[in-house]
Amino acid sequence: MPSFPMVWRRFLCTQTSNFSFFNQKPAAVRRPQWPIKQVTKSNFVDSLDEIKNHISESDFVAVSLKNTGSYSSPWHRILPFDTAETAYLKAKYAAERFQILQFAVCPFSIRASNKLTAHPFNFHLFPRDELKTGMPCYSFSCQPSYLASMARDDFDFNLCINDGISYLSRAQESAAKIQIENPVSNDYVTQSPSSRSVADNVFVERIKSKVGHWISACTRSDTRTDDALVNSLRKLILGGEDYGSRPSLNIDVCSERQVQLVFEMVKSQYENVVPLTIPAKGGGTQSVRVVLTSSKEDRDLFKTELQDIEEEQSKRIRGFREVIDLISASRKPVIAHNSLNDFAFIYSKFLSPLPSTMDEFRSSLHSAFPDVLDINHLMKEVGPLSKYNNLPSAISYLKRNFFAPIEIEIPQKASIEENKNHGHDAVRISELFAKLCSILKITHDNGPSSLKRHLNVFNQGSNGFLDEGDDISIWTHNPKKISIDNLVFIWGFRGGISAGKLKNLLCNSHERLSEDDLFDVRLVDKNCAVVVFWKSGLSEWFLAAIDSGEELRELAAEGFMGAGYEAYRRVCKFEVLGADLADSLAECRVLEGGEVESDEVYWNSELMINFDDL
Amino acid sequence: MKQHWMVRALSKTLTLFPISFSSSRACSSHSSSFAIKNVTKSNFDSSLSDLRRHVRDSDFVSIDLEMTGVTSAPWRESFEFDRYDVRYLKVKDSAEKFAVVQFGVCTFRWDPTKQSFIAHPHNFYIFPRQEVGGDARSYEFLCQTSSIDFLAKYQFDFNVCVKEGISYLSRELEDEARSQLHSAHEDELPESPCAMKAIKDVPLVRMADILFVERMKNKLNEWHDDLLQVRNGGSSRIVKDSNASIDQFETIFFRMRPAIKLNGFTSRQLRLIKSIVEKSFKDLAYIRVNGDSCSQQIIVYIDSRRDLELLMKEVKESLCKESEMKIGAAIGFRHVIDLLSSEQKLIVGHNCFLDIAHVCRKFLGPLPSNLEEYVTLVHKNFPYIIDTKILLNASNILQLKMKKSSTSLPKAFAIICPHIASASGLAHTSSVAVEVQVDDMRSSNWNSGAKHEAGYDAFMTGCIFAQSCKHLDIDFTNSHSSNLNLNLIKQNKLHNYINLLYLSWSSGDIVNLNTAQTTTESSVFKIQQPKIPFQNIALIWGFSSKLKARAIKEILCKVFGLTSVTSVYHLDKTAVFVQFSNPELVSEFLEMKSSLEKKKNDAIYVFHPLSELLEGGHTCAASYEAYKQICGSPVSKVLFADQAEAVGVKVETIKAQQSVCFHNLDTKKQINCQSGFPKGEMLDVVSC
């Protein structure tokens, strides 16, 4: 029982209200079993009200996603030498291809510095084409290793595919509304009464008399009790039909202008008539339907009925996005782990297609989620944590080094059946956040101000993207920022060589490189390495030398190739990121030809290191 | 749908009872239903050895595949306007992107004593799990949402597929893995482990480390001395060790040498131990071996340097052997394909061009870039393939039987094999009996009813083929006189149908695998379509979404005359094919378009009928060749206009030469962009 003391400790410090400790299998001891509400299509509507209340009552919302993959090749990961821009491009690439299968949302509050009240939900998603419009997505990529690891966690793929909740992004919703023909009672904004032409007046008069005729016929039939045959005949002649229990009449229109005229006329002339637009296929208005209500009360009733129908329809269209909208509308700080990746996914699936630059992404994400907080960023405040960039190791690091007991209270009841209880990461994130707040002395009372400086730092694992420039920090023992100008990508060496050997090789290749501590080498993948020169200017010489093959003849003869950071940037913008960075860089050079040089001159002058910043 | 579920549930319960089929004839009157043979990771090895036997004895083998999708974009679907090379590119794209999740194999053997075929249907769940190292990317696959939904509708069990699916390794990846292994092996051999490989000293900073190192030194010393004492005939003290250290320090024998197995140390502690061993003990060696699941650290006592070298060589060799074994084990489901290929049996599929492409891509290697080379590849590996869809449409006898009905698999099965398809279907004298065997169970009236399950689909295909042979007057009864097998391949009556596959069912293009020639189907029942003159076709995309096919036709007719446009066909909402009445019109149109675009501000432009088509400024046009280029791209955007932009086809010239133009990245703008975020510094401590 080597693991017993650990469990005991957790039992003491994170006692949950219905933490069933004794009937768990040994394997489950490692991960706590919090009661997390599992939401699928069947219980989505009920859960929506519940989570709505919890979000509005909580201080924070933690989110965590389970995707079908993240990166396909080692270099597709966000690496320490990525700038904000290239990191975003990589995150975008992943978000556009892979799919979210689980979305855990945990609204939580921290009371009295160590009491965490959480309401975790785990939503199962599947991008089913519910409306037969080819949305939300035509296809998505999967990485077998991701699916296999989900399978090991007893993820139920059948449940997910059969009963997962579908969704449409905001952009897709507006596109879908056009495709689904549904009467809309949008109150036509009465534009400034523009001068009516003669044709307009003729049209209005014609419609007015038609509607008047129809109304009088309808009301007359109310007083007399005719037999069904007469009624239906009248209907046939008048061209009216029933809309629900109320009589209605369709008026054909040829333009949006006429729609407006009909609306104006009806509003001014007939109090108890409600006009609706019937959308045409592919946008525009096909006709206007006027519905006769019996009284003012009935009219209001009818209008609310319409609104309800519309709301219902929208809900069906939005699906899971409703939850995203709730979080967004609450303006509560959203806590995530690896926020750049997660929010790239959230943005592309639930808002709109991802913009092409980081800046656009940042600003439009900001309008939807004003406060995003990355756990990784907070982690950096308490220690050199680049190694602890996964949740369990971060938690265990904090456990070892700090005393910050957190009492987790989960008031809700949910099944904690082991194989059906997913979405723990969201609770872990909130736990970690509470711990960090307690360590960093961020309390809710001074929350807004003390949290502010941690917000919206899109922080991926190791690199902070707050810095706008292209200076990056490379590795552990040398935490100084260097300009990306000093980076050179090399390839063409024998696969499987170690970084140390490669460095030796370079050192011995030329006397200018033989000095100590002049540069460092790291492998990106097995065929490509990045060389960082600690002194500026050397990278340009190196690139030129390796290209011309004169000064670095031996390397060139061995097939060594080199490229500057600009080539890497271009490669990150490719439509398809190649499997092998070396191949992509080589392809990029072929495509761009000699252009690289001219650019270099430009960005060299711009991007000197600012030593004052260091 | 519910019914399917019930049937499967029923069949599951049935298998639970030990029904003894002592005489298969006895229960032939009832429609018996037991579960199909599902093969997963756990029963793969035993099933494979059975299958080897069945395939060897079989007269033909039918196959069917279930995939995670068919087209990676709507405009990649099969169109009438697909030229054979374009069609191949579309199939190639599909086979490259989607995964096979179920593989049905059904062997058929004629049993002359029973006057019946014996079928062994197998339903393999496969999953592209990566078992050996290499490029993770080659295992990634695409899922088409609608296909996944379709599979779900027919009760496909995704959990079994992901958790229990059999993995596989293509021949190409196997070769790659082996060559990698050998080069790694050769690399490492000259390096002896103690060669001065700059071992980074772990700095002893913390007090705990120093204490730990001292304790370990003592422990090792103790063990070492004990060992020598034992060797010199002294008594052993090891037995008296405390319980805790037995856990961590387990004395074992490693390749005939005394050794300590290190358990439960952290990686830092292990590194410290390693440096102690290397620094303080000349006759101990620290090595890492791969255990069952993870690597295991061991300290071994060695007699001399030579002994060490010997030991290292042994370890390396065993490592190498182990990796070889791993690669061998990773082949997995490919063994089935290798079996089908090496036995050179007649392979039967239903509309199986895509299936065969998947087989080649998944189990052989990358698909060639053109149809001719591909056909050679297929023919080399699978010399005899017959497509029941071809058979049903090409043979007049069978066409009469089909009565113009759809030749989809379930329909064809119901019409051709009514005696098997439904319990009420009466057996005629001409009906071919098929007895199904699953493990120990047999039935001559088997129907699992699980449509769109690869194993059952393969069974249906095989039954259709068997019955079709009968209709074609192929005599099973005495053809086995010389040989045990029917030798269907040599049958003259089948000769006209073997190795013909539908390249595209909708256009009736057929490819001959023997000659790599493509022909368009000629048949009495199918309305003969005129051959599409591809040089008359222009491709237009990126126009205003308001424009529909009819409007585009009207615009073009205004410019080129009423009879100039034969037809306009939507690829998707952003692109159309326009078939002109002659090829000159294509170039005329492209020319006019580009010249018109140059004088955008002229009055002529505004009044020109084409300006409506060019509205928005994103309208592009090209000849048919551009479509081929776009289909050949690995990119798959949902909308065709986006795709064309991503591929970078720019077509302006009359001859419609395409210039690939990757959009120039505006680097300067990139760098200049400044945003309101403070230029705060975040110093990162990062290990690469």
Coordinates of C-alpha atoms in Angstrom, one line a residue, chain B residues 243-681:
Chain B
N243 CA 12.4 -5.1 3.7
A244 CA 12.4 -1.6 2.3
S245 CA 15.6 -2.0 0.4
I246 CA 14.6 -5.3 -1.1
D247 CA 11.9 -3.3 -2.8
Q248 CA 14.3 -0.9 -4.3
F249 CA 17.4 -3.0 -4.6
E250 CA 16.5 -6.4 -6.0
T251 CA 19.3 -8.8 -6.6
I252 CA 18.9 -10.7 -9.8
F253 CA 20.9 -12.4 -12.4
F254 CA 21.2 -10.5 -15.6
R255 CA 22.7 -12.6 -18.4
M256 CA 24.5 -14.9 -16.0
R257 CA 25.9 -12.0 -14.1
P258 CA 24.9 -10.8 -10.6
A259 CA 23.0 -7.6 -10.9
I260 CA 20.8 -5.2 -9.0
K261 CA 17.4 -4.2 -10.3
L262 CA 16.6 -0.6 -9.3
N263 CA 13.0 -0.1 -8.5
G264 CA 11.1 3.0 -7.4
F265 CA 13.7 5.7 -7.8
T266 CA 13.0 9.0 -9.4
S267 CA 14.7 9.9 -12.6
R268 CA 17.0 12.3 -10.7
Q269 CA 17.9 9.7 -8.2
L270 CA 18.6 7.3 -11.0
R271 CA 20.9 9.8 -12.6
L272 CA 22.7 10.2 -9.4
I273 CA 23.1 6.5 -9.0
K274 CA 24.4 6.3 -12.5
S275 CA 27.1 8.9 -11.8
I276 CA 28.1 7.0 -8.6
V277 CA 28.4 3.8 -10.5
E278 CA 30.5 5.4 -13.2
K279 CA 32.7 7.3 -10.9
S280 CA 33.3 4.9 -8.0
F281 CA 32.9 1.4 -9.2
K282 CA 35.1 0.1 -11.9
D283 CA 33.5 -3.3 -12.0
L284 CA 29.9 -2.3 -12.0
A285 CA 28.0 -1.2 -15.0
Y286 CA 24.9 0.8 -15.1
I287 CA 22.6 -0.2 -18.0
R288 CA 19.1 0.3 -19.1
V289 CA 17.1 -2.5 -20.6
N290 CA 13.6 -2.4 -22.0
G291 CA 11.3 -4.3 -19.7
D292 CA 7.8 -5.4 -20.4
S293 CA 6.2 -2.1 -20.4
C294 CA 8.9 0.5 -19.4
S295 CA 12.6 0.6 -19.3
Q296 CA 14.4 -0.9 -16.4
Q297 CA 17.6 0.2 -14.8
I298 CA 20.1 -2.4 -13.7
I299 CA 23.5 -2.3 -12.2
V300 CA 25.5 -5.3 -13.3
Y301 CA 28.7 -6.8 -11.9
I302 CA 31.3 -7.4 -14.5
D303 CA 34.6 -9.2 -14.4
S304 CA 36.6 -7.1 -16.8
R305 CA 36.3 -4.6 -19.6
R306 CA 36.1 -7.4 -22.1
D307 CA 33.2 -8.8 -20.1
L308 CA 31.5 -5.4 -20.2
E309 CA 31.9 -5.1 -24.0
L310 CA 30.6 -8.6 -24.3
L311 CA 27.6 -7.8 -22.1
M312 CA 26.9 -4.6 -24.0
K313 CA 26.9 -6.4 -27.3
E314 CA 24.5 -9.0 -25.9
V315 CA 22.2 -6.3 -24.6
K316 CA 22.3 -4.4 -27.9
E317 CA 21.6 -7.5 -29.9
S318 CA 18.7 -8.5 -27.7
L319 CA 17.4 -4.9 -28.0
C320 CA 17.6 -5.1 -31.7
K321 CA 15.9 -8.5 -31.8
E322 CA 13.2 -7.1 -29.6
S323 CA 12.6 -4.2 -31.9
E324 CA 12.5 -6.5 -34.8
M325 CA 9.9 -8.6 -33.0
K326 CA 8.0 -5.4 -32.3
I327 CA 7.9 -4.5 -35.9
G328 CA 6.9 -8.0 -36.8
A329 CA 4.0 -7.8 -34.3
A330 CA 3.0 -4.4 -35.6
I331 CA 2.2 -5.8 -39.0
G332 CA -1.1 -6.9 -37.5
F333 CA -3.9 -6.9 -40.0
R334 CA -1.6 -6.6 -43.0
H335 CA -1.0 -10.4 -42.6
V336 CA -4.5 -10.8 -44.0
I337 CA -3.8 -8.7 -47.0
D338 CA -0.4 -10.4 -47.5
L339 CA -2.3 -13.7 -47.4
L340 CA -4.8 -12.7 -50.0
S341 CA -2.0 -11.3 -52.2
S342 CA 0.3 -14.3 -51.9
E343 CA -2.5 -16.9 -52.4
Q344 CA -3.5 -15.2 -55.6
K345 CA -7.1 -16.0 -55.0
L346 CA -9.9 -14.5 -56.9
I347 CA -11.0 -11.4 -54.9
V348 CA -14.6 -10.3 -55.2
G349 CA -15.9 -6.9 -54.3
H350 CA -18.9 -4.8 -55.0
N351 CA -18.1 -1.5 -56.7
C352 CA -14.7 -1.9 -55.1
F353 CA -12.4 0.5 -56.9
L354 CA -12.2 2.7 -53.7
D355 CA -11.9 -0.4 -51.5
I356 CA -8.9 -1.6 -53.5
A357 CA -7.3 1.8 -53.4
H358 CA -7.7 1.7 -49.6
V359 CA -6.1 -1.7 -49.5
C360 CA -3.1 -0.5 -51.5
R361 CA -2.7 2.8 -49.5
K362 CA -3.1 1.2 -46.1
F363 CA -1.2 -2.0 -46.5
L364 CA 1.2 -1.5 -49.4
G365 CA 2.4 2.1 -49.5
P366 CA 1.8 5.5 -51.1
L367 CA -0.4 5.6 -54.2
P368 CA 1.3 6.5 -57.4
S369 CA 0.3 9.8 -59.0
N370 CA -1.3 8.4 -62.1
L371 CA -3.8 5.7 -62.8
E372 CA -1.5 3.7 -65.1
E373 CA 1.1 3.1 -62.4
Y374 CA -1.6 2.5 -59.9
V375 CA -3.1 -0.2 -62.0
T376 CA 0.2 -1.9 -62.4
L377 CA 0.6 -1.9 -58.6
V378 CA -2.8 -3.4 -58.1
H379 CA -2.3 -6.0 -60.7
K380 CA 1.1 -7.1 -59.3
N381 CA -0.4 -7.7 -55.9
F382 CA -3.9 -8.8 -56.7
P383 CA -3.9 -10.4 -60.1
Y384 CA -7.6 -11.5 -60.1
I385 CA -10.3 -9.1 -59.0
I386 CA -13.9 -9.3 -60.0
D387 CA -16.5 -6.6 -59.3
T388 CA -20.1 -7.8 -58.8
K389 CA -21.4 -4.5 -59.8
I390 CA -19.7 -4.8 -63.2
L391 CA -21.0 -8.4 -63.5
L392 CA -24.6 -7.4 -62.8
N393 CA -24.5 -4.6 -65.3
A394 CA -22.5 -6.1 -68.0
S395 CA -24.0 -9.6 -68.4
N396 CA -27.2 -9.7 -70.3
I397 CA -28.4 -12.7 -68.4
L398 CA -27.9 -11.0 -65.0
Q399 CA -29.4 -7.8 -66.3
L400 CA -32.6 -9.7 -67.0
K401 CA -32.6 -11.0 -63.5
M402 CA -32.0 -7.6 -62.0
K403 CA -35.0 -6.2 -64.0
K404 CA -33.4 -2.7 -64.2
S405 CA -33.4 -2.5 -60.4
S406 CA -30.7 -0.7 -58.5
T407 CA -27.5 -2.6 -58.2
S408 CA -26.7 -1.4 -54.7
L409 CA -25.5 -4.2 -52.6
P410 CA -28.6 -4.9 -50.4
K411 CA -30.9 -4.6 -53.4
A412 CA -28.8 -6.9 -55.6
F413 CA -28.6 -9.4 -52.8
A414 CA -32.3 -9.4 -52.3
I415 CA -32.9 -10.0 -56.0
I416 CA -30.1 -12.4 -56.9
C417 CA -30.1 -14.4 -53.7
P418 CA -33.7 -14.3 -52.3
H419 CA -33.3 -17.7 -50.7
I420 CA -30.6 -16.3 -48.5
A421 CA -31.7 -12.7 -48.1
S422 CA -35.0 -13.5 -46.5
A423 CA -36.5 -16.4 -44.6
S424 CA -39.5 -16.5 -46.9
G425 CA -37.4 -16.5 -50.1
L426 CA -37.9 -19.9 -51.7
A427 CA -35.0 -21.8 -53.0
H428 CA -35.2 -22.7 -56.7
T429 CA -33.4 -25.5 -58.3
S430 CA -31.0 -22.9 -59.7
S431 CA -30.4 -21.4 -56.2
V432 CA -26.8 -21.9 -55.0
A433 CA -26.7 -23.1 -51.5
V434 CA -24.4 -21.3 -49.1
E435 CA -23.6 -22.8 -45.8
V436 CA -22.1 -20.4 -43.2
Q437 CA -19.6 -21.4 -40.7
V438 CA -18.7 -19.3 -37.7
D439 CA -16.3 -21.2 -35.4
D440 CA -18.3 -24.4 -34.5
M441 CA -21.6 -23.1 -35.7
R442 CA -23.0 -23.9 -39.1
S443 CA -26.1 -22.9 -40.8
S444 CA -27.3 -23.1 -44.4
N445 CA -29.7 -20.4 -43.8
W446 CA -27.7 -17.7 -42.1
N447 CA -28.7 -14.2 -42.0
S448 CA -27.2 -11.8 -39.4
G449 CA -29.1 -9.0 -41.0
A450 CA -26.4 -6.5 -40.0
K451 CA -26.3 -4.4 -43.1
H452 CA -23.3 -2.1 -43.6
E453 CA -21.2 -4.3 -41.4
A454 CA -18.2 -5.1 -43.4
G455 CA -18.3 -8.8 -42.7
Y456 CA -21.9 -9.2 -43.6
D457 CA -21.5 -7.0 -46.7
A458 CA -18.6 -9.2 -47.8
F459 CA -20.8 -12.2 -47.3
M460 CA -23.6 -10.7 -49.4
T461 CA -21.1 -9.8 -52.2
G462 CA -19.8 -13.4 -52.2
C463 CA -23.3 -14.8 -52.4
I464 CA -24.2 -12.5 -55.3
F465 CA -21.1 -13.7 -57.1
A466 CA -21.7 -17.4 -56.4
Q467 CA -25.3 -17.1 -57.7
S468 CA -24.2 -15.0 -60.7
C469 CA -21.8 -17.7 -61.6
K470 CA -24.6 -20.2 -61.6
H471 CA -26.7 -17.9 -63.8
L472 CA -23.8 -17.6 -66.1
D473 CA -23.9 -21.4 -66.5
I474 CA -20.8 -22.1 -64.7
D475 CA -21.0 -25.7 -63.5
F476 CA -19.8 -26.2 -60.0
T477 CA -20.8 -29.9 -59.8
N478 CA -18.1 -31.5 -61.9
S479 CA -15.5 -28.9 -62.4
H480 CA -13.5 -30.0 -59.5
S481 CA -12.6 -33.3 -61.1
S482 CA -8.9 -32.6 -61.6
N483 CA -8.5 -30.0 -58.9
L484 CA -10.1 -29.6 -55.6
N485 CA -10.8 -26.1 -56.4
L486 CA -13.2 -24.7 -58.9
N487 CA -10.6 -22.7 -60.7
L488 CA -13.0 -19.9 -61.5
I489 CA -10.2 -17.8 -62.7
K490 CA -9.8 -20.0 -65.8
Q491 CA -13.5 -20.0 -66.5
N492 CA -14.2 -18.6 -70.0
K493 CA -17.5 -17.4 -68.9
L494 CA -16.0 -15.1 -66.4
H495 CA -13.2 -14.0 -68.6
N496 CA -14.9 -10.9 -69.9
Y497 CA -15.6 -9.6 -66.4
I498 CA -12.4 -10.3 -64.5
N499 CA -10.2 -7.3 -63.6
L500 CA -12.7 -4.7 -64.7
L501 CA -13.6 -2.1 -62.1
Y502 CA -15.9 0.9 -62.2
L503 CA -13.7 3.9 -62.0
S504 CA -16.8 5.9 -61.6
W505 CA -20.2 4.3 -61.4
S506 CA -22.0 7.5 -62.3
S507 CA -20.2 8.1 -65.6
G508 CA -19.8 4.4 -66.3
D509 CA -16.0 4.6 -66.7
I510 CA -14.4 1.2 -66.4
V511 CA -10.7 0.5 -66.0
N512 CA -9.1 -2.7 -67.1
L513 CA -6.5 -3.8 -64.6
N514 CA -4.8 -6.0 -67.1
T515 CA -4.2 -3.2 -69.6
A516 CA -4.7 0.0 -67.6
Q517 CA -7.1 1.1 -70.3
T518 CA -10.3 3.0 -69.5
T519 CA -13.5 2.5 -71.4
T520 CA -16.9 3.8 -71.0
E521 CA -19.5 1.2 -70.4
S522 CA -21.8 0.3 -73.2
S523 CA -24.9 -1.5 -72.3
V524 CA -28.4 -2.0 -73.5
F525 CA -30.0 -1.0 -70.3
K526 CA -28.0 2.1 -69.4
I527 CA -28.8 5.1 -71.4
Q528 CA -25.7 5.8 -73.4
Q529 CA -24.3 9.2 -72.6
P530 CA -22.3 11.0 -75.2
K531 CA -18.7 11.1 -74.3
I532 CA -18.0 14.4 -72.6
P533 CA -15.6 16.6 -74.5
F534 CA -13.4 17.8 -71.7
Q535 CA -11.7 20.4 -73.9
N536 CA -15.1 22.1 -74.2
I537 CA -15.3 22.6 -70.5
A538 CA -14.4 25.7 -68.6
L539 CA -14.4 26.0 -64.9
I540 CA -15.7 29.2 -63.2
W541 CA -15.5 29.9 -59.5
G542 CA -15.6 32.7 -57.0
F543 CA -18.6 34.5 -58.5
S544 CA -21.4 36.2 -56.6
S545 CA -23.4 33.7 -54.5
K546 CA -26.6 35.1 -56.1
L547 CA -25.7 33.7 -59.5
K548 CA -27.2 30.3 -60.2
A549 CA -26.5 27.9 -63.1
R550 CA -29.3 29.3 -65.2
A551 CA -28.3 32.9 -64.8
I552 CA -24.7 32.0 -65.7
K553 CA -25.9 30.2 -68.8
E554 CA -28.0 33.3 -69.8
I555 CA -25.0 35.6 -69.3
L556 CA -22.8 33.4 -71.4
C557 CA -25.4 32.9 -74.1
K558 CA -25.8 36.7 -74.4
V559 CA -22.1 37.0 -75.2
F560 CA -21.4 33.8 -77.3
G561 CA -24.7 33.1 -78.8
L562 CA -27.7 31.0 -77.9
T563 CA -26.3 27.6 -78.8
S564 CA -22.8 28.3 -77.3
V565 CA -23.4 26.7 -73.9
T566 CA -24.4 23.1 -73.8
S567 CA -24.8 22.9 -70.0
V568 CA -23.8 24.5 -66.7
Y569 CA -23.2 22.2 -63.8
H570 CA -22.7 23.3 -60.2
L571 CA -19.7 21.7 -58.4
D572 CA -20.8 23.5 -55.3
K573 CA -22.3 26.9 -54.6
T574 CA -19.0 28.7 -55.5
A575 CA -18.1 27.0 -58.7
V576 CA -19.6 25.7 -62.0
F577 CA -18.5 23.6 -65.0
V578 CA -19.6 25.2 -68.2
Q579 CA -19.7 23.0 -71.2
F580 CA -19.4 25.0 -74.4
S581 CA -20.4 23.7 -77.7
N582 CA -16.8 23.8 -79.0
P583 CA -13.3 24.1 -77.6
E584 CA -12.6 27.4 -79.2
L585 CA -15.3 29.0 -77.1
V586 CA -13.4 28.1 -73.9
S587 CA -10.3 30.0 -75.0
E588 CA -12.5 32.8 -76.3
F589 CA -14.2 33.1 -73.0
L590 CA -11.0 33.0 -71.0
E591 CA -9.5 35.6 -73.2
M592 CA -12.5 37.9 -73.1
K593 CA -12.6 37.6 -69.3
S594 CA -9.0 38.6 -68.8
S595 CA -9.1 41.4 -71.3
L596 CA -12.3 42.7 -69.7
E597 CA -10.8 42.6 -66.2
K598 CA -8.0 44.9 -67.4
K599 CA -10.3 47.7 -68.2
K600 CA -12.4 47.6 -65.2
N601 CA -13.0 51.3 -65.1
D602 CA -14.2 51.7 -68.7
A603 CA -17.8 52.2 -69.6
I604 CA -17.6 49.1 -71.7
Y605 CA -17.0 47.0 -68.6
V606 CA -20.2 48.2 -66.9
F607 CA -22.4 47.4 -69.9
H608 CA -20.7 44.2 -70.9
P609 CA -22.9 41.2 -70.1
L610 CA -20.0 39.4 -68.5
S611 CA -19.5 42.1 -65.9
E612 CA -22.4 40.5 -64.0
L613 CA -20.4 37.3 -63.7
L614 CA -17.2 39.2 -62.8
E615 CA -19.0 41.2 -60.1
G616 CA -17.1 41.2 -56.8
G617 CA -13.7 40.8 -58.5
H618 CA -13.1 37.3 -57.2
T619 CA -14.4 35.5 -60.2
C620 CA -11.8 33.1 -61.7
A621 CA -12.0 30.9 -64.7
A622 CA -9.8 28.1 -66.1
S623 CA -9.9 25.2 -68.5
Y624 CA -10.6 21.7 -67.3
E625 CA -6.9 21.0 -66.6
A626 CA -7.0 23.3 -63.6
Y627 CA -9.6 21.1 -62.1
K628 CA -7.2 18.2 -62.2
Q629 CA -4.5 20.2 -60.6
I630 CA -6.9 21.3 -57.8
C631 CA -8.0 17.7 -57.2
G632 CA -4.4 16.6 -57.0
S633 CA -3.7 18.9 -54.2
P634 CA -3.5 17.5 -50.6
V635 CA -5.4 20.5 -49.4
S636 CA -9.2 20.1 -48.9
K637 CA -11.2 23.2 -48.3
V638 CA -14.9 22.8 -48.0
L639 CA -15.7 25.4 -50.7
F640 CA -14.2 25.1 -54.1
A641 CA -13.4 28.8 -54.4
D642 CA -11.4 28.6 -51.1
Q643 CA -9.7 25.5 -52.4
A644 CA -8.6 27.0 -55.7
E645 CA -7.2 30.0 -53.8
A646 CA -5.4 27.8 -51.4
V647 CA -3.9 25.7 -54.1
G648 CA -3.0 28.9 -55.8
V649 CA -4.3 28.3 -59.2
K650 CA -4.3 31.5 -61.2
V651 CA -5.6 31.3 -64.6
E652 CA -5.5 34.2 -66.9
T653 CA -4.0 33.2 -70.1
I654 CA -5.9 31.9 -73.1
K655 CA -4.3 28.5 -73.0
A656 CA -5.1 28.4 -69.4
Q657 CA -1.7 27.7 -68.2
Q658 CA -1.7 27.5 -64.5
S659 CA 0.9 29.1 -62.5
V660 CA 1.2 27.9 -58.9
C661 CA 1.5 31.0 -56.9
F662 CA 1.8 30.7 -53.2
H663 CA 0.6 33.9 -51.9
N664 CA 3.4 36.1 -51.0
L665 CA 3.5 36.7 -47.3
D666 CA 3.5 40.3 -46.5
T667 CA 6.4 40.1 -44.1
K668 CA 6.9 43.8 -43.7
K669 CA 3.4 44.3 -42.6
Q670 CA 3.9 41.5 -40.2
I671 CA 6.7 43.1 -38.4
N672 CA 5.3 46.5 -38.3
C673 CA 2.1 45.5 -36.7
Q674 CA 1.9 47.0 -33.3
S675 CA -0.8 46.5 -30.9
G676 CA -1.8 48.1 -27.7
F677 CA -0.4 45.4 -25.5
P678 CA 2.4 46.5 -23.3
K679 CA 5.8 45.4 -24.1
G680 CA 6.3 43.7 -20.8
E681 CA 8.9 41.1 -20.5

